[in-house]
Amino acid sequence: MARRAAGLLPTARELVETGNANAISDAYSAGQLLHTAVAGGLANVSVNLAALSASSRADVLRSDVERVRREAAAQLAAVEAAFASRLASTV
């Protein structure tokens, strides 16, 4: 779920950048909700990983969690920047 939600964040950014000016807050909100879905999904994985003993598979999953977390944060920042830019251009 976290990966899929993260994969949709660029679409939210694109909609903020190019979508109908009257709906940019909806696209922005979608980006925020997608990021929240990423955070929730990764929290679930992290709890389950904490219960595992040390293994190379667990280490790979921990690395994947951190990668997805970083990428989603960067994508959310892009959504926020696009929203600020779009607001500035409509005023």
Short mmCIF file of C-alpha atoms in Angstrom, two decimals:
data_model
loop_
_atom_site.label_atom_id
_atom_site.label_comp_id
_atom_site.label_asym_id
_atom_site.label_seq_id
_atom_site.Cartn_x
_atom_site.Cartn_y
_atom_site.Cartn_z
CA MET A 1 0.00 0.00 0.00
CA ALA A 2 2.79 2.42 0.88
CA ARG A 3 4.55 1.89 -2.44
CA ARG A 4 1.34 2.36 -4.42
CA ALA A 5 0.42 5.53 -2.55
CA ALA A 6 3.96 6.86 -3.04
CA GLY A 7 3.68 6.05 -6.73
CA LEU A 8 0.59 8.27 -7.00
CA LEU A 9 2.19 11.33 -5.42
CA PRO A 10 3.66 12.53 -8.75
CA THR A 11 0.14 12.48 -10.19
CA ALA A 12 -1.06 14.73 -7.38
CA ARG A 13 1.81 17.12 -8.13
CA GLU A 14 0.96 17.11 -11.82
CA LEU A 15 -2.68 17.86 -11.07
CA VAL A 16 -1.69 20.74 -8.81
CA GLU A 17 0.57 22.11 -11.56
CA THR A 18 -1.73 21.68 -14.54
CA GLY A 19 -5.22 20.96 -13.29
CA ASN A 20 -8.19 23.27 -13.11
CA ALA A 21 -7.33 26.26 -10.91
CA ASN A 22 -10.56 25.75 -8.97
CA ALA A 23 -9.51 22.22 -8.00
CA ILE A 24 -5.88 22.68 -6.98
CA SER A 25 -6.78 22.46 -3.30
CA ASP A 26 -8.36 19.07 -4.03
CA ALA A 27 -5.19 17.84 -5.75
CA TYR A 28 -3.11 19.25 -2.89
CA SER A 29 -5.32 17.45 -0.36
CA ALA A 30 -4.97 14.23 -2.37
CA GLY A 31 -1.19 14.59 -2.12
CA GLN A 32 -1.41 15.05 1.64
CA LEU A 33 -3.68 12.03 2.00
CA LEU A 34 -1.41 9.90 -0.18
CA HIS A 35 1.56 10.86 1.97
CA THR A 36 -0.43 9.91 5.07
CA ALA A 37 -1.20 6.53 3.48
CA VAL A 38 2.52 6.05 2.87
CA ALA A 39 3.32 6.91 6.49
CA GLY A 40 0.64 4.57 7.83
CA GLY A 41 1.69 1.71 5.60
CA LEU A 42 5.34 2.13 6.51
CA ALA A 43 4.48 2.29 10.21
CA ASN A 44 2.72 -1.06 9.88
CA VAL A 45 5.72 -2.58 8.13
CA SER A 46 8.08 -1.11 10.71
CA VAL A 47 6.10 -2.64 13.60
CA ASN A 48 6.22 -6.03 11.93
CA LEU A 49 9.93 -5.68 11.19
CA ALA A 50 10.62 -4.85 14.83
CA ALA A 51 9.22 -8.26 15.74
CA LEU A 52 11.61 -10.07 13.39
CA SER A 53 15.01 -11.25 14.38
CA ALA A 54 17.97 -9.86 12.50
CA SER A 55 18.17 -11.30 9.01
CA SER A 56 19.32 -10.18 5.60
CA ARG A 57 15.67 -10.11 4.42
CA ALA A 58 14.66 -7.86 7.33
CA ASP A 59 17.60 -5.56 6.56
CA VAL A 60 16.50 -5.31 2.93
CA LEU A 61 12.96 -4.47 4.01
CA ARG A 62 14.21 -1.83 6.46
CA SER A 63 16.23 -0.25 3.67
CA ASP A 64 13.17 -0.33 1.41
CA VAL A 65 11.07 1.36 4.11
CA GLU A 66 13.59 4.18 4.41
CA ARG A 67 13.84 4.58 0.63
CA VAL A 68 10.07 4.79 0.22
CA ARG A 69 9.88 7.23 3.17
CA ARG A 70 12.53 9.54 1.63
CA GLU A 71 10.99 9.41 -1.85
CA ALA A 72 7.50 10.11 -0.52
CA ALA A 73 8.78 13.07 1.51
CA ALA A 74 10.46 14.48 -1.59
CA GLN A 75 7.29 13.99 -3.63
CA LEU A 76 5.18 15.66 -0.93
CA ALA A 77 7.59 18.60 -0.93
CA ALA A 78 7.11 18.83 -4.71
CA VAL A 79 3.31 18.85 -4.26
CA GLU A 80 3.61 21.61 -1.67
CA ALA A 81 5.96 23.67 -3.85
CA ALA A 82 3.65 23.29 -6.83
CA PHE A 83 0.69 24.38 -4.73
CA ALA A 84 2.53 27.46 -3.46
CA SER A 85 3.62 28.32 -7.00
CA ARG A 86 0.14 27.86 -8.37
CA LEU A 87 -1.35 30.03 -5.63
CA ALA A 88 1.19 32.76 -6.30
CA SER A 89 0.32 32.75 -9.98
CA THR A 90 -3.43 33.04 -9.37
CA VAL A 91 -3.23 36.03 -7.05
#
